[in-house]
Amino acid sequence: MCCKGCEAVAQAIVDNGLDEFYRHRTENAPTGQELVPEFLRQARAYDHPQVQKTFVHVESDSVREASLILEGITCAACVWLNERHISALPGVLEVNVNYATHRARVKWDNTRIQLSQILEAVHNIGYVAHPYDPSHQERLIENERRALLKRLGVAAVLGMQVMILAVSMYAGDYYGMEVEFRSFFSWISLGITLPILLYSAAPFYRAAWRDLTHWQTGMDVPVSLGISIAFAGSAWATWHQSGHVYYDSVAMFVFFLLTARYFELVARKRAAEAGQALVHATPAVAIRMTVDGSKVQEETVTVAELVTGDRVMVPPGDTVPADGEVIEGRSSVDESLLTGESDPVGKQPGDTVVGGSINFESPLIVQISRTGEDTVLASILRLLDRAQTEKPAVSRLADRTAAWFVLGVLILAGMTAIYWLQHDPERWLPVLVSVLVVTCPCALSLATPTALTAATGGLTRLGLLVTRGHALETLARTNRFIFDKTGTLTLGKLRVLETHSLAQTDDASLLTIAATLESRSEHPIARAICTAVATPPARIDNVTSTPGSGVSGEIDGDNWWIGNAAFVQQQSGTAIDPETIASLHAGGRTVVWLANRAGVQAAFVLGDELRPGAASLVQYLYSTGKAVTLLTGDHELAAQAAASHLGITDARWNQTPDSKLAYVRAAQQRGDIVAMVGDGVNDAPVLAGAHLSIAMGSGAHIAAANADVLLLSQQLPHLVTATQVAKKTMRIIRQNLAWAVMYNLVALPLAAMGYVAPWMAAVGMSASSLLVVTNALRLTRQKKTGNT
Ligand code: ADP
Ligand code: MG
């Protein structure tokens, strides 16, 4: 901490939370403007570890990640400028700004740069950045909306008067009007336009001034220039009592531009809201139970105060405040916010509950295991945030072009003015103004982010979490889907159906040995064997797990192996009779073998169920012309049984993670766009190798799965919806981009040639960006398809 002031600010945040702090600050700010020293003091307070706990995700010792709100973003060029500026700071590892939500995600190396330095750097280029806090952002948007509405109202009311005067002057031109009258009307128009210029149009000037003082050209520069030139030209004409006045055009510009900004704001808000339900899922307060001697006391505390190990009471109807384990009470909870699945899930002592789920029936006492940024909900939000801020290539290009585009427009405007001055001096002013106002690079850069934000937010409500910016684009292009079997196409809830002793030992002791070997494995087979045994596992040394094959270990000085036939035979150096293998696998059941140096000792037959909806997904994929492959480490017979039930014609068995990856690579070499669908338990390398990774996500595995798309609902048919949404999103993005490019290509030359009156230019550019945003909003509503 640098000074007492920062210390005090940090303490205030720790005590009252960010939200309370913001409210206090907003209410007490003298003019709503940031005061520089005050800002810096607050910025430094954000370096305080205690303060960071609420909004910074600690990825490793030095790597931190935070979500920020950026105030002052008015166009795509601002996005580009901020990204370029922040990423150039030494120690900043990654930065992405989302134009649709005005949020930035920054990853930095805490040993090289402090968060306050990043905030200061943003401040230095004329923007304000602070930690993302949902209610604060809502308040900001609401304030912005109200301010815009006021400016819009002033422009509308005064604009009307100017228009009436303008109409009389036009009529006067036609029927003849005394010079004094005309002059008088002009002066009055000037007087009425002035407040529009000074009050309603102020945000444009402010942003343009910020851009110019930092040698940047954003959208507001040509707009402000257009308005100023039109006004100055008219004022000059009024003073000299000669030439045309354009007060009506000025009023109209300002009115239309503000209208477009207003609707854009409302639409952006709606697009961002699609994923917002999650943000408000956790309650503000919780009931903490403390044991004082023999008395149990209940106290209400803020959720930020909860720490691991605390016990909280969750009455029916209340939301679970953080992740934990039920230690008392039986009830059912609604986890739909996290999984999209609305059926209540039964909970009893020993079960885990996640923060954000709603308790239904009776009180639960929960011991908190994870709080704040470590909870499942926080990781879901972080992943969604990443997807929404990460930009696909086309969006990046649009942002970068916007900055140059504006510069190009300014140059073209200058040339146009010179040309018209020489050829038709009467018209240089309106033509110049039209050129300055008609272009709309914002349509270009709004095209992609609004569509992606709306689509990903909508999918989240289905329990389908998109975690990367490229995911929808890639999904729309995917032509080969590769599925893992166990846990993906099947439920992965295996049961031991039969135990076959192939030696003299009895079934029970063989099962105990098997369970001992499996005791540390996460594999569904391991869990099945462990639950089949009542006796606790014995001592085991040197456990090694070979993903996709099995497990080995030393029990009582004896080496044991459990796994598929190939693995067990190869490791123990013994052979299994092929007929035994075939007979046990009959009907497509999964079999694992247990062996020691003396040979194979036992076989366990396991049963699993196909996931509901798997067949309909496969059918849909085939019907849309996709290739489908089943890759499994299981035996041929199990693989073929599953494949024939699901109608998959291409199945491959006995695959190790390496050979699965090799298969994916080979398909990619042939030019396929490959999506790998797995359960994320032991197929991480294959998932990472595919163009698009889709994993079954649940509970604590969410962050570990590291996939581009997570099926939190565990409903395979939701992939049908996702594919359809992805296609629709790409179509809308293409439409938007095509419109934006076409509009600008057509409008600019027409304006330069003098075919576009200034008012038409104002309408055209406003309508253009509105069209793009409204088109994207169609994606916020998504139907559930094929839900089973
Ligand atoms: P899938 O590709 O169907 O998801 P895996 O790659 O996870 O299957 O595993 C392939 C095979 O390897 C399993 O069918 C099983 O025979 C064996 N295996 C993998 N892990 C284990 C384990 N922990 N215990 C016993 N067998 C295992
Ligand atoms: Mg698997």
PDB file of C-alpha atoms in Angstrom, residues 243-480:
ATOM      1  CA  GLY A 243     -26.098  31.524 -48.374  1.00  0.00           C
ATOM      2  CA  HIS A 244     -27.970  28.543 -47.027  1.00  0.00           C
ATOM      3  CA  VAL A 245     -28.386  27.567 -43.365  1.00  0.00           C
ATOM      4  CA  TYR A 246     -28.376  23.933 -42.125  1.00  0.00           C
ATOM      5  CA  TYR A 247     -29.621  24.231 -38.569  1.00  0.00           C
ATOM      6  CA  ASP A 248     -32.318  21.681 -39.294  1.00  0.00           C
ATOM      7  CA  SER A 249     -29.690  19.199 -40.455  1.00  0.00           C
ATOM      8  CA  VAL A 250     -27.632  19.717 -37.322  1.00  0.00           C
ATOM      9  CA  ALA A 251     -30.659  19.122 -35.117  1.00  0.00           C
ATOM     10  CA  MET A 252     -31.612  16.044 -37.085  1.00  0.00           C
ATOM     11  CA  PHE A 253     -28.123  14.542 -36.966  1.00  0.00           C
ATOM     12  CA  VAL A 254     -27.895  14.892 -33.285  1.00  0.00           C
ATOM     13  CA  PHE A 255     -31.367  13.498 -32.848  1.00  0.00           C
ATOM     14  CA  PHE A 256     -30.798  10.456 -35.060  1.00  0.00           C
ATOM     15  CA  LEU A 257     -27.343   9.733 -33.739  1.00  0.00           C
ATOM     16  CA  LEU A 258     -28.610   9.821 -30.186  1.00  0.00           C
ATOM     17  CA  THR A 259     -31.570   7.639 -31.102  1.00  0.00           C
ATOM     18  CA  ALA A 260     -29.249   5.077 -32.650  1.00  0.00           C
ATOM     19  CA  ARG A 261     -26.957   5.165 -29.619  1.00  0.00           C
ATOM     20  CA  TYR A 262     -29.933   4.799 -27.349  1.00  0.00           C
ATOM     21  CA  PHE A 263     -31.262   1.722 -29.092  1.00  0.00           C
ATOM     22  CA  GLU A 264     -27.806   0.319 -29.446  1.00  0.00           C
ATOM     23  CA  LEU A 265     -27.377   0.652 -25.703  1.00  0.00           C
ATOM     24  CA  VAL A 266     -30.666  -1.042 -24.962  1.00  0.00           C
ATOM     25  CA  ALA A 267     -29.890  -3.818 -27.419  1.00  0.00           C
ATOM     26  CA  ARG A 268     -26.385  -4.350 -26.078  1.00  0.00           C
ATOM     27  CA  LYS A 269     -27.861  -4.575 -22.650  1.00  0.00           C
ATOM     28  CA  ARG A 270     -30.264  -7.234 -23.802  1.00  0.00           C
ATOM     29  CA  ALA A 271     -27.562  -9.235 -25.534  1.00  0.00           C
ATOM     30  CA  ALA A 272     -25.396  -9.110 -22.420  1.00  0.00           C
ATOM     31  CA  GLU A 273     -28.304 -10.040 -20.180  1.00  0.00           C
ATOM     32  CA  ALA A 274     -28.661 -13.408 -21.836  1.00  0.00           C
ATOM     33  CA  GLY A 275     -25.899 -14.728 -19.601  1.00  0.00           C
ATOM     34  CA  GLN A 276     -26.629 -12.471 -16.653  1.00  0.00           C
ATOM     35  CA  ALA A 277     -28.952 -14.760 -14.734  1.00  0.00           C
ATOM     36  CA  LEU A 278     -25.865 -16.594 -13.518  1.00  0.00           C
ATOM     37  CA  VAL A 279     -24.289 -13.445 -12.203  1.00  0.00           C
ATOM     38  CA  HIS A 280     -27.114 -12.834  -9.788  1.00  0.00           C
ATOM     39  CA  ALA A 281     -27.410 -16.445  -8.755  1.00  0.00           C
ATOM     40  CA  THR A 282     -25.545 -16.143  -5.492  1.00  0.00           C
ATOM     41  CA  PRO A 283     -27.300 -14.352  -2.672  1.00  0.00           C
ATOM     42  CA  ALA A 284     -25.770 -11.402  -0.847  1.00  0.00           C
ATOM     43  CA  VAL A 285     -26.102 -12.853   2.639  1.00  0.00           C
ATOM     44  CA  ALA A 286     -25.985 -16.267   4.290  1.00  0.00           C
ATOM     45  CA  ILE A 287     -26.907 -17.691   7.682  1.00  0.00           C
ATOM     46  CA  ARG A 288     -23.732 -18.863   9.369  1.00  0.00           C
ATOM     47  CA  MET A 289     -23.924 -21.306  12.293  1.00  0.00           C
ATOM     48  CA  THR A 290     -21.326 -20.984  14.973  1.00  0.00           C
ATOM     49  CA  VAL A 291     -20.909 -23.343  17.881  1.00  0.00           C
ATOM     50  CA  ASP A 292     -20.319 -21.534  21.119  1.00  0.00           C
ATOM     51  CA  GLY A 293     -19.716 -24.139  23.776  1.00  0.00           C
ATOM     52  CA  SER A 294     -22.877 -26.210  23.655  1.00  0.00           C
ATOM     53  CA  LYS A 295     -24.990 -23.493  22.044  1.00  0.00           C
ATOM     54  CA  VAL A 296     -25.414 -23.225  18.304  1.00  0.00           C
ATOM     55  CA  GLN A 297     -25.780 -19.659  17.157  1.00  0.00           C
ATOM     56  CA  GLU A 298     -27.036 -18.371  13.864  1.00  0.00           C
ATOM     57  CA  GLU A 299     -25.843 -15.085  12.451  1.00  0.00           C
ATOM     58  CA  THR A 300     -26.460 -13.385   9.152  1.00  0.00           C
ATOM     59  CA  VAL A 301     -23.239 -12.565   7.324  1.00  0.00           C
ATOM     60  CA  THR A 302     -22.409 -11.366   3.822  1.00  0.00           C
ATOM     61  CA  VAL A 303     -21.455 -14.149   1.443  1.00  0.00           C
ATOM     62  CA  ALA A 304     -18.068 -12.489   0.900  1.00  0.00           C
ATOM     63  CA  GLU A 305     -17.270 -13.181   4.546  1.00  0.00           C
ATOM     64  CA  LEU A 306     -17.756 -16.937   4.268  1.00  0.00           C
ATOM     65  CA  VAL A 307     -14.624 -19.041   4.420  1.00  0.00           C
ATOM     66  CA  THR A 308     -13.942 -22.713   3.778  1.00  0.00           C
ATOM     67  CA  GLY A 309     -15.134 -24.803   6.675  1.00  0.00           C
ATOM     68  CA  ASP A 310     -17.991 -22.492   7.702  1.00  0.00           C
ATOM     69  CA  ARG A 311     -21.355 -24.099   8.276  1.00  0.00           C
ATOM     70  CA  VAL A 312     -24.379 -22.392   6.812  1.00  0.00           C
ATOM     71  CA  MET A 313     -28.084 -22.978   7.118  1.00  0.00           C
ATOM     72  CA  VAL A 314     -30.041 -22.931   3.871  1.00  0.00           C
ATOM     73  CA  PRO A 315     -33.792 -22.634   4.530  1.00  0.00           C
ATOM     74  CA  PRO A 316     -36.189 -23.919   1.858  1.00  0.00           C
ATOM     75  CA  GLY A 317     -36.628 -21.360  -0.889  1.00  0.00           C
ATOM     76  CA  ASP A 318     -33.170 -19.928  -0.330  1.00  0.00           C
ATOM     77  CA  THR A 319     -30.160 -20.109  -2.586  1.00  0.00           C
ATOM     78  CA  VAL A 320     -27.068 -22.074  -1.561  1.00  0.00           C
ATOM     79  CA  PRO A 321     -24.455 -19.331  -1.002  1.00  0.00           C
ATOM     80  CA  ALA A 322     -21.296 -21.245  -2.010  1.00  0.00           C
ATOM     81  CA  ASP A 323     -20.116 -24.756  -2.855  1.00  0.00           C
ATOM     82  CA  GLY A 324     -20.146 -27.285  -0.049  1.00  0.00           C
ATOM     83  CA  GLU A 325     -21.218 -30.587   1.370  1.00  0.00           C
ATOM     84  CA  VAL A 326     -24.538 -31.331   3.028  1.00  0.00           C
ATOM     85  CA  ILE A 327     -23.959 -32.369   6.617  1.00  0.00           C
ATOM     86  CA  GLU A 328     -27.503 -32.312   7.905  1.00  0.00           C
ATOM     87  CA  GLY A 329     -30.928 -32.477   6.363  1.00  0.00           C
ATOM     88  CA  ARG A 330     -32.544 -34.040   3.344  1.00  0.00           C
ATOM     89  CA  SER A 331     -34.028 -31.994   0.577  1.00  0.00           C
ATOM     90  CA  SER A 332     -34.074 -31.512  -3.140  1.00  0.00           C
ATOM     91  CA  VAL A 333     -32.449 -28.613  -4.925  1.00  0.00           C
ATOM     92  CA  ASP A 334     -32.923 -26.916  -8.246  1.00  0.00           C
ATOM     93  CA  GLU A 335     -29.636 -26.732 -10.136  1.00  0.00           C
ATOM     94  CA  SER A 336     -31.215 -25.546 -13.377  1.00  0.00           C
ATOM     95  CA  LEU A 337     -29.311 -22.303 -13.402  1.00  0.00           C
ATOM     96  CA  LEU A 338     -26.076 -24.249 -13.666  1.00  0.00           C
ATOM     97  CA  THR A 339     -27.194 -27.208 -15.726  1.00  0.00           C
ATOM     98  CA  GLY A 340     -30.275 -26.020 -17.603  1.00  0.00           C
ATOM     99  CA  GLU A 341     -32.003 -29.107 -16.208  1.00  0.00           C
ATOM    100  CA  SER A 342     -35.098 -28.152 -14.254  1.00  0.00           C
ATOM    101  CA  ASP A 343     -35.784 -31.442 -12.424  1.00  0.00           C
ATOM    102  CA  PRO A 344     -34.929 -31.106  -8.731  1.00  0.00           C
ATOM    103  CA  VAL A 345     -31.998 -33.189  -7.539  1.00  0.00           C
ATOM    104  CA  GLY A 346     -32.238 -35.029  -4.208  1.00  0.00           C
ATOM    105  CA  LYS A 347     -29.608 -34.142  -1.589  1.00  0.00           C
ATOM    106  CA  GLN A 348     -28.697 -35.884   1.653  1.00  0.00           C
ATOM    107  CA  PRO A 349     -25.771 -35.749   4.060  1.00  0.00           C
ATOM    108  CA  GLY A 350     -22.524 -36.387   2.192  1.00  0.00           C
ATOM    109  CA  ASP A 351     -23.782 -34.974  -1.123  1.00  0.00           C
ATOM    110  CA  THR A 352     -22.185 -31.937  -2.631  1.00  0.00           C
ATOM    111  CA  VAL A 353     -24.190 -28.841  -3.454  1.00  0.00           C
ATOM    112  CA  VAL A 354     -23.122 -25.965  -5.636  1.00  0.00           C
ATOM    113  CA  GLY A 355     -23.564 -22.297  -4.899  1.00  0.00           C
ATOM    114  CA  GLY A 356     -26.414 -20.812  -6.896  1.00  0.00           C
ATOM    115  CA  SER A 357     -28.722 -23.818  -6.647  1.00  0.00           C
ATOM    116  CA  ILE A 358     -32.030 -23.303  -4.868  1.00  0.00           C
ATOM    117  CA  ASN A 359     -33.136 -25.418  -1.922  1.00  0.00           C
ATOM    118  CA  PHE A 360     -36.679 -26.696  -2.337  1.00  0.00           C
ATOM    119  CA  GLU A 361     -38.099 -28.718   0.478  1.00  0.00           C
ATOM    120  CA  SER A 362     -36.523 -28.611   3.893  1.00  0.00           C
ATOM    121  CA  PRO A 363     -33.602 -26.857   5.577  1.00  0.00           C
ATOM    122  CA  LEU A 364     -30.087 -28.035   4.770  1.00  0.00           C
ATOM    123  CA  ILE A 365     -26.945 -27.468   6.756  1.00  0.00           C
ATOM    124  CA  VAL A 366     -23.998 -27.146   4.432  1.00  0.00           C
ATOM    125  CA  GLN A 367     -20.314 -27.098   5.178  1.00  0.00           C
ATOM    126  CA  ILE A 368     -18.658 -24.669   2.786  1.00  0.00           C
ATOM    127  CA  SER A 369     -15.803 -26.092   0.719  1.00  0.00           C
ATOM    128  CA  ARG A 370     -15.202 -23.389  -1.871  1.00  0.00           C
ATOM    129  CA  THR A 371     -15.984 -19.679  -1.893  1.00  0.00           C
ATOM    130  CA  GLY A 372     -15.661 -16.639  -4.124  1.00  0.00           C
ATOM    131  CA  GLU A 373     -13.699 -17.088  -7.312  1.00  0.00           C
ATOM    132  CA  ASP A 374     -13.139 -20.811  -6.624  1.00  0.00           C
ATOM    133  CA  THR A 375     -16.765 -21.869  -6.829  1.00  0.00           C
ATOM    134  CA  VAL A 376     -18.287 -23.777  -9.706  1.00  0.00           C
ATOM    135  CA  LEU A 377     -20.526 -20.822 -10.514  1.00  0.00           C
ATOM    136  CA  ALA A 378     -17.544 -18.474 -10.652  1.00  0.00           C
ATOM    137  CA  SER A 379     -15.690 -20.795 -13.000  1.00  0.00           C
ATOM    138  CA  ILE A 380     -18.737 -21.104 -15.249  1.00  0.00           C
ATOM    139  CA  LEU A 381     -18.988 -17.331 -15.380  1.00  0.00           C
ATOM    140  CA  ARG A 382     -15.302 -16.967 -16.064  1.00  0.00           C
ATOM    141  CA  LEU A 383     -15.503 -19.417 -18.941  1.00  0.00           C
ATOM    142  CA  LEU A 384     -18.559 -17.705 -20.416  1.00  0.00           C
ATOM    143  CA  ASP A 385     -16.838 -14.388 -20.032  1.00  0.00           C
ATOM    144  CA  ARG A 386     -13.817 -15.713 -21.863  1.00  0.00           C
ATOM    145  CA  ALA A 387     -15.980 -16.923 -24.728  1.00  0.00           C
ATOM    146  CA  GLN A 388     -17.708 -13.567 -24.991  1.00  0.00           C
ATOM    147  CA  THR A 389     -14.612 -11.418 -24.868  1.00  0.00           C
ATOM    148  CA  GLU A 390     -12.438 -13.557 -27.114  1.00  0.00           C
ATOM    149  CA  LYS A 391     -12.659 -12.298 -30.635  1.00  0.00           C
ATOM    150  CA  PRO A 392     -12.751 -14.407 -33.734  1.00  0.00           C
ATOM    151  CA  ALA A 393     -10.408 -13.249 -36.485  1.00  0.00           C
ATOM    152  CA  VAL A 394     -13.099 -11.446 -38.463  1.00  0.00           C
ATOM    153  CA  SER A 395     -14.023  -9.300 -35.499  1.00  0.00           C
ATOM    154  CA  ARG A 396     -10.421  -8.333 -34.868  1.00  0.00           C
ATOM    155  CA  LEU A 397     -10.085  -7.301 -38.465  1.00  0.00           C
ATOM    156  CA  ALA A 398     -13.242  -5.201 -38.252  1.00  0.00           C
ATOM    157  CA  ASP A 399     -11.970  -3.344 -35.175  1.00  0.00           C
ATOM    158  CA  ARG A 400      -8.630  -2.651 -36.758  1.00  0.00           C
ATOM    159  CA  THR A 401     -10.209  -1.524 -40.014  1.00  0.00           C
ATOM    160  CA  ALA A 402     -12.555   0.817 -38.163  1.00  0.00           C
ATOM    161  CA  ALA A 403      -9.673   3.018 -37.022  1.00  0.00           C
ATOM    162  CA  TRP A 404      -8.179   3.276 -40.516  1.00  0.00           C
ATOM    163  CA  PHE A 405     -11.563   3.546 -42.100  1.00  0.00           C
ATOM    164  CA  VAL A 406     -12.318   6.698 -40.144  1.00  0.00           C
ATOM    165  CA  LEU A 407      -8.993   8.189 -41.182  1.00  0.00           C
ATOM    166  CA  GLY A 408      -9.818   7.329 -44.793  1.00  0.00           C
ATOM    167  CA  VAL A 409     -13.188   9.038 -44.476  1.00  0.00           C
ATOM    168  CA  LEU A 410     -11.561  12.192 -43.124  1.00  0.00           C
ATOM    169  CA  ILE A 411      -9.149  12.333 -46.041  1.00  0.00           C
ATOM    170  CA  LEU A 412     -11.896  11.639 -48.547  1.00  0.00           C
ATOM    171  CA  ALA A 413     -14.055  14.329 -46.948  1.00  0.00           C
ATOM    172  CA  GLY A 414     -11.242  16.836 -47.335  1.00  0.00           C
ATOM    173  CA  MET A 415     -10.763  15.954 -50.989  1.00  0.00           C
ATOM    174  CA  THR A 416     -14.505  16.105 -51.635  1.00  0.00           C
ATOM    175  CA  ALA A 417     -14.713  19.560 -50.069  1.00  0.00           C
ATOM    176  CA  ILE A 418     -11.881  20.853 -52.250  1.00  0.00           C
ATOM    177  CA  TYR A 419     -13.457  19.388 -55.383  1.00  0.00           C
ATOM    178  CA  TRP A 420     -16.858  20.909 -54.715  1.00  0.00           C
ATOM    179  CA  LEU A 421     -15.405  24.270 -53.750  1.00  0.00           C
ATOM    180  CA  GLN A 422     -13.826  24.424 -57.175  1.00  0.00           C
ATOM    181  CA  HIS A 423     -16.763  23.084 -59.154  1.00  0.00           C
ATOM    182  CA  ASP A 424     -19.901  24.179 -57.335  1.00  0.00           C
ATOM    183  CA  PRO A 425     -19.028  26.403 -54.331  1.00  0.00           C
ATOM    184  CA  GLU A 426     -22.714  26.559 -53.356  1.00  0.00           C
ATOM    185  CA  ARG A 427     -22.779  22.887 -52.418  1.00  0.00           C
ATOM    186  CA  TRP A 428     -19.434  22.123 -50.802  1.00  0.00           C
ATOM    187  CA  LEU A 429     -20.832  22.407 -47.302  1.00  0.00           C
ATOM    188  CA  PRO A 430     -23.780  19.977 -47.472  1.00  0.00           C
ATOM    189  CA  VAL A 431     -21.729  17.453 -49.458  1.00  0.00           C
ATOM    190  CA  LEU A 432     -18.876  17.581 -46.978  1.00  0.00           C
ATOM    191  CA  VAL A 433     -21.257  17.149 -44.067  1.00  0.00           C
ATOM    192  CA  SER A 434     -22.939  14.170 -45.740  1.00  0.00           C
ATOM    193  CA  VAL A 435     -19.622  12.450 -46.349  1.00  0.00           C
ATOM    194  CA  LEU A 436     -18.600  12.953 -42.741  1.00  0.00           C
ATOM    195  CA  VAL A 437     -21.810  11.587 -41.330  1.00  0.00           C
ATOM    196  CA  VAL A 438     -22.915   8.901 -43.745  1.00  0.00           C
ATOM    197  CA  THR A 439     -20.289   6.240 -43.063  1.00  0.00           C
ATOM    198  CA  CYS A 440     -20.928   3.695 -40.407  1.00  0.00           C
ATOM    199  CA  PRO A 441     -17.918   1.640 -39.358  1.00  0.00           C
ATOM    200  CA  CYS A 442     -19.745   0.801 -36.132  1.00  0.00           C
ATOM    201  CA  ALA A 443     -22.038  -1.513 -38.060  1.00  0.00           C
ATOM    202  CA  LEU A 444     -18.940  -3.353 -39.172  1.00  0.00           C
ATOM    203  CA  SER A 445     -17.604  -3.889 -35.710  1.00  0.00           C
ATOM    204  CA  LEU A 446     -20.928  -4.506 -34.003  1.00  0.00           C
ATOM    205  CA  ALA A 447     -21.703  -7.269 -36.458  1.00  0.00           C
ATOM    206  CA  THR A 448     -19.780 -10.093 -34.815  1.00  0.00           C
ATOM    207  CA  PRO A 449     -19.622  -9.425 -31.064  1.00  0.00           C
ATOM    208  CA  THR A 450     -23.331  -8.742 -30.592  1.00  0.00           C
ATOM    209  CA  ALA A 451     -24.243 -11.917 -32.440  1.00  0.00           C
ATOM    210  CA  LEU A 452     -21.774 -14.056 -30.495  1.00  0.00           C
ATOM    211  CA  THR A 453     -22.696 -12.563 -27.146  1.00  0.00           C
ATOM    212  CA  ALA A 454     -26.392 -13.079 -27.754  1.00  0.00           C
ATOM    213  CA  ALA A 455     -25.937 -16.660 -28.960  1.00  0.00           C
ATOM    214  CA  THR A 456     -23.592 -17.844 -26.205  1.00  0.00           C
ATOM    215  CA  GLY A 457     -25.741 -16.225 -23.539  1.00  0.00           C
ATOM    216  CA  GLY A 458     -28.840 -17.941 -24.878  1.00  0.00           C
ATOM    217  CA  LEU A 459     -27.118 -21.342 -24.982  1.00  0.00           C
ATOM    218  CA  THR A 460     -26.019 -20.987 -21.370  1.00  0.00           C
ATOM    219  CA  ARG A 461     -29.650 -21.074 -20.345  1.00  0.00           C
ATOM    220  CA  LEU A 462     -29.870 -24.543 -21.893  1.00  0.00           C
ATOM    221  CA  GLY A 463     -26.953 -25.746 -19.796  1.00  0.00           C
ATOM    222  CA  LEU A 464     -24.598 -25.565 -22.725  1.00  0.00           C
ATOM    223  CA  LEU A 465     -21.584 -23.490 -21.843  1.00  0.00           C
ATOM    224  CA  VAL A 466     -19.476 -22.050 -24.632  1.00  0.00           C
ATOM    225  CA  THR A 467     -16.046 -21.228 -23.255  1.00  0.00           C
ATOM    226  CA  ARG A 468     -14.066 -20.003 -26.252  1.00  0.00           C
ATOM    227  CA  GLY A 469     -14.646 -17.271 -28.777  1.00  0.00           C
ATOM    228  CA  HIS A 470     -14.068 -19.504 -31.775  1.00  0.00           C
ATOM    229  CA  ALA A 471     -16.352 -22.345 -30.634  1.00  0.00           C
ATOM    230  CA  LEU A 472     -19.552 -21.413 -32.468  1.00  0.00           C
ATOM    231  CA  GLU A 473     -17.688 -20.555 -35.645  1.00  0.00           C
ATOM    232  CA  THR A 474     -15.856 -23.890 -35.575  1.00  0.00           C
ATOM    233  CA  LEU A 475     -18.992 -25.830 -34.689  1.00  0.00           C
ATOM    234  CA  ALA A 476     -20.757 -24.390 -37.713  1.00  0.00           C
ATOM    235  CA  ARG A 477     -17.912 -25.627 -39.916  1.00  0.00           C
ATOM    236  CA  THR A 478     -17.380 -29.039 -38.299  1.00  0.00           C
ATOM    237  CA  ASN A 479     -17.912 -31.950 -40.661  1.00  0.00           C
ATOM    238  CA  ARG A 480     -16.682 -34.845 -38.502  1.00  0.00           C
TER     239      ARG A 480
END
